[in-house]
PDB file of C-alpha atoms in Angstrom:
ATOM      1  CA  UNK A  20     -13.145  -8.909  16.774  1.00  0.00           C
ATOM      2  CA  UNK A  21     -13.231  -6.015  15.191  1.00  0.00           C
ATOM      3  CA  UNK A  22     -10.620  -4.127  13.897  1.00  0.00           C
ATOM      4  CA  UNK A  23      -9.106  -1.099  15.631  1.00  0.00           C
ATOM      5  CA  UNK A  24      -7.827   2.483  14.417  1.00  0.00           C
ATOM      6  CA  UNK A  25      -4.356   3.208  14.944  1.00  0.00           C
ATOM      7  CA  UNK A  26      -3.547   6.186  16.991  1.00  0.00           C
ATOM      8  CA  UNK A  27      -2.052   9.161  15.433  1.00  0.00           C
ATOM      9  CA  UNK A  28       1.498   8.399  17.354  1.00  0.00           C
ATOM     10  CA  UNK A  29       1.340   5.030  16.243  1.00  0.00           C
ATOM     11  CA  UNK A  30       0.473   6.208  12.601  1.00  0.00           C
ATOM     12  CA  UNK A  31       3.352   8.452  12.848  1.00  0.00           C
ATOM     13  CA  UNK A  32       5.809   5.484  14.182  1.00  0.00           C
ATOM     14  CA  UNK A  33       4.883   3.457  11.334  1.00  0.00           C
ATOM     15  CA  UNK A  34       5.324   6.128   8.422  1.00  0.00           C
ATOM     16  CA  UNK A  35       9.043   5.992   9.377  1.00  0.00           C
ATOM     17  CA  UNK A  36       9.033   2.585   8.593  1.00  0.00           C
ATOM     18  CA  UNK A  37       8.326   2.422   5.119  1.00  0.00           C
ATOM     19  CA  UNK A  38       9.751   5.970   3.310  1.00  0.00           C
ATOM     20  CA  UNK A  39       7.635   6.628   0.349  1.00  0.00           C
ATOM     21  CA  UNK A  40       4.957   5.973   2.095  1.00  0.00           C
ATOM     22  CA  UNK A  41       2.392   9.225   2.917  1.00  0.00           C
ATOM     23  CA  UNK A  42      -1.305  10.048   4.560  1.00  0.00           C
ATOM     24  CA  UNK A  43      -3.756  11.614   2.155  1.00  0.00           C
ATOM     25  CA  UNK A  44      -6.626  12.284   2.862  1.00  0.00           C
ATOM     26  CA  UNK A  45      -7.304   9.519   5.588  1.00  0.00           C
ATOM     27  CA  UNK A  46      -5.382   6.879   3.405  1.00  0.00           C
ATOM     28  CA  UNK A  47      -2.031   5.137   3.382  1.00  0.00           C
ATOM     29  CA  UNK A  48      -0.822   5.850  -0.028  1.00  0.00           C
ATOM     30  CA  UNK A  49       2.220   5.434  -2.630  1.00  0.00           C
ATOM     31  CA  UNK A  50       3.489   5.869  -6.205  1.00  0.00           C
ATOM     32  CA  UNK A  51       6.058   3.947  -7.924  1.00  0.00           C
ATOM     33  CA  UNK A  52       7.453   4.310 -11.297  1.00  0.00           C
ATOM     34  CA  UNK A  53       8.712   1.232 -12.857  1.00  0.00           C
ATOM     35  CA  UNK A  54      10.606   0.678 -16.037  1.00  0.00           C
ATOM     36  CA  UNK A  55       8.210  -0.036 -18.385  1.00  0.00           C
ATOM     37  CA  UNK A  56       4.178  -0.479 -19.040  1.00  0.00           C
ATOM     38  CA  UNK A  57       5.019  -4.052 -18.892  1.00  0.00           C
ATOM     39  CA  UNK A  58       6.778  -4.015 -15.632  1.00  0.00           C
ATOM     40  CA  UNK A  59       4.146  -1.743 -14.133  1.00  0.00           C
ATOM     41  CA  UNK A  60       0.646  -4.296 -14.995  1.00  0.00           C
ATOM     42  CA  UNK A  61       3.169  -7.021 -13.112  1.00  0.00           C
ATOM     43  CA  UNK A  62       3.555  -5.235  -9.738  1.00  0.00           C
ATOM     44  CA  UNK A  63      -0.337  -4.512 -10.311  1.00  0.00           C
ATOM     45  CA  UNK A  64      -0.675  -8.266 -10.565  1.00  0.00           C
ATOM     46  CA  UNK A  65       1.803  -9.072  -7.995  1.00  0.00           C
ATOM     47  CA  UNK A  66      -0.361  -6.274  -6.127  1.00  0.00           C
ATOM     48  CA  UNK A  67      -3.654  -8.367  -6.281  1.00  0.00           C
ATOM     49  CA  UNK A  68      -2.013 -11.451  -5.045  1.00  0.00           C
ATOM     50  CA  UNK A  69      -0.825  -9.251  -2.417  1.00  0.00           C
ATOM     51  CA  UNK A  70      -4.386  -7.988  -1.087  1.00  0.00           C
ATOM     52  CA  UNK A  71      -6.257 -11.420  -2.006  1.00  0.00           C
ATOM     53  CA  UNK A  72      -3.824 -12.989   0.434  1.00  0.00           C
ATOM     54  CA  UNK A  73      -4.373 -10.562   3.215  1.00  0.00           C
ATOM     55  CA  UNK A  74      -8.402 -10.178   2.006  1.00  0.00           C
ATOM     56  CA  UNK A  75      -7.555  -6.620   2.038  1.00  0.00           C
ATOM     57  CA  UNK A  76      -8.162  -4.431  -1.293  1.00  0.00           C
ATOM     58  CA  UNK A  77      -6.279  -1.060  -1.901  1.00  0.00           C
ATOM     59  CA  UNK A  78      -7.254   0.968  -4.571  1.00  0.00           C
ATOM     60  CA  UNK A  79      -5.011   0.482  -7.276  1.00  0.00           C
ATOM     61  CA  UNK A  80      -4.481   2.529 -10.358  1.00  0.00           C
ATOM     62  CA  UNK A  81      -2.034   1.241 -13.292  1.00  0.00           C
ATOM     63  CA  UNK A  82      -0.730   4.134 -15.327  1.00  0.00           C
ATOM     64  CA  UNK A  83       1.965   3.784 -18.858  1.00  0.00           C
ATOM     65  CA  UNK A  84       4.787   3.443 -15.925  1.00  0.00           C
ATOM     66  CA  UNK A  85       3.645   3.918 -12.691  1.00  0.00           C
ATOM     67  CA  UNK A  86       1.283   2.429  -9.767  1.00  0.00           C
ATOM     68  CA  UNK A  87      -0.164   3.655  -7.605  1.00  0.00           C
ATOM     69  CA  UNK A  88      -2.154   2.764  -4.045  1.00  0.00           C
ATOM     70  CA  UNK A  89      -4.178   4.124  -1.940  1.00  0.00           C
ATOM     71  CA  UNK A  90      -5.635   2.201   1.364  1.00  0.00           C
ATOM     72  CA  UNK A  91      -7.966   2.632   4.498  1.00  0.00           C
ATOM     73  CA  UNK A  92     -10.166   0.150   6.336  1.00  0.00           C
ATOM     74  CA  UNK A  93     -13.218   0.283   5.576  1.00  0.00           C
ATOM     75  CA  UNK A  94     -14.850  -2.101   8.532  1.00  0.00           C
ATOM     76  CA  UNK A  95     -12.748   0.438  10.935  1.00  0.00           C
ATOM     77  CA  UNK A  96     -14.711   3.711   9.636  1.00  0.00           C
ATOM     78  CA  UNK A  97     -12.140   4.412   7.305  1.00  0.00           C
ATOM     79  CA  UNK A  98      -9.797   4.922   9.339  1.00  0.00           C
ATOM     80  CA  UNK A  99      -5.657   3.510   9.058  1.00  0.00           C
ATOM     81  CA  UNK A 100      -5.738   0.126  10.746  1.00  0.00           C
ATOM     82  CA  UNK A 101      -2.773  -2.205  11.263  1.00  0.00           C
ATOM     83  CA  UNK A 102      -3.986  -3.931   7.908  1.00  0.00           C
ATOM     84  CA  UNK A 103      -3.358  -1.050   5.784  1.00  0.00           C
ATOM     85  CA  UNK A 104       0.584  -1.056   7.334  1.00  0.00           C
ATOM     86  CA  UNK A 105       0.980  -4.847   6.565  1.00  0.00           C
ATOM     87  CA  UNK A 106      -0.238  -4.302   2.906  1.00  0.00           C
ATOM     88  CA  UNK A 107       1.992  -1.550   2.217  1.00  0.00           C
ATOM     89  CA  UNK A 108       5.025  -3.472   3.947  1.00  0.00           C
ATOM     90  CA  UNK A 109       3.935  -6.380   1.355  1.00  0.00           C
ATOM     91  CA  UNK A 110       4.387  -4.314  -1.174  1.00  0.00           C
ATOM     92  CA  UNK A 111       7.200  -2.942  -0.416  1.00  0.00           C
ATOM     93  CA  UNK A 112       8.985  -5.857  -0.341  1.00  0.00           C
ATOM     94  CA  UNK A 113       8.111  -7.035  -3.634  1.00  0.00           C
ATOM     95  CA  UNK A 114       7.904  -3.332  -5.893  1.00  0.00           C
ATOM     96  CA  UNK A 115      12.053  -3.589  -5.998  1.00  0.00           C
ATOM     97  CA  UNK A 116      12.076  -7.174  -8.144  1.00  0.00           C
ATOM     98  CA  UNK A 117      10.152  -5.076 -10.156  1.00  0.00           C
ATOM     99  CA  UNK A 118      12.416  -2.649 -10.732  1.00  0.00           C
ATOM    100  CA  UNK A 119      10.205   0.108  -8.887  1.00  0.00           C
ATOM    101  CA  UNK A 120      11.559   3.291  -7.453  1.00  0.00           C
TER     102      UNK A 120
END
């Protein structure tokens, strides 16, 4: 089954749920800064555990000290899909044991 767009309400409704969180341009998206370079290339790691769990990729970009991510489903036009709210829930829950803010 394929998988379905989110509405613009429901979009909205799930925004609220994880602060930080934006729409850009059609994608879910989020910077963090973290402590140090070191810290950073972990949540990137952490990251890609993240997205090979769920089979779905973000695009990721690792700076000195900060990430940041940037999602859309592809197979739903590019449009935000329930999958791109789960990943950035994932990640949400594990950017603070890595001292992200």
């Amino acid at each position: 089954m394929p998988v379905q767009p989110l509405s613009q309400k429901e979009i909205e409704d799930r925004l609220r749920e994880l602060p930080g969180w934006t729409v850009e341009d059609a994608r879910l998206t989020r910077s963090y800064r973290l402590p140090d370079h070191f810290a950073a290339t972990a949540l990137v790691v952490h990251v890609a555990q993240i997205q090979q769990e769920l089979d779905h990729h973000s695009d990721l970009t690792l700076g000195y000290d900060t990430v940041a991510l940037s999602v859309h489903t592809h197979s739903a036009g590019g449009a935000l899909t329930e999958k791109d709210f789960a990943l950035a829930e994932r990640v949400e829950a594990v950017a603070p044991a890595h001292g992200a803010r």
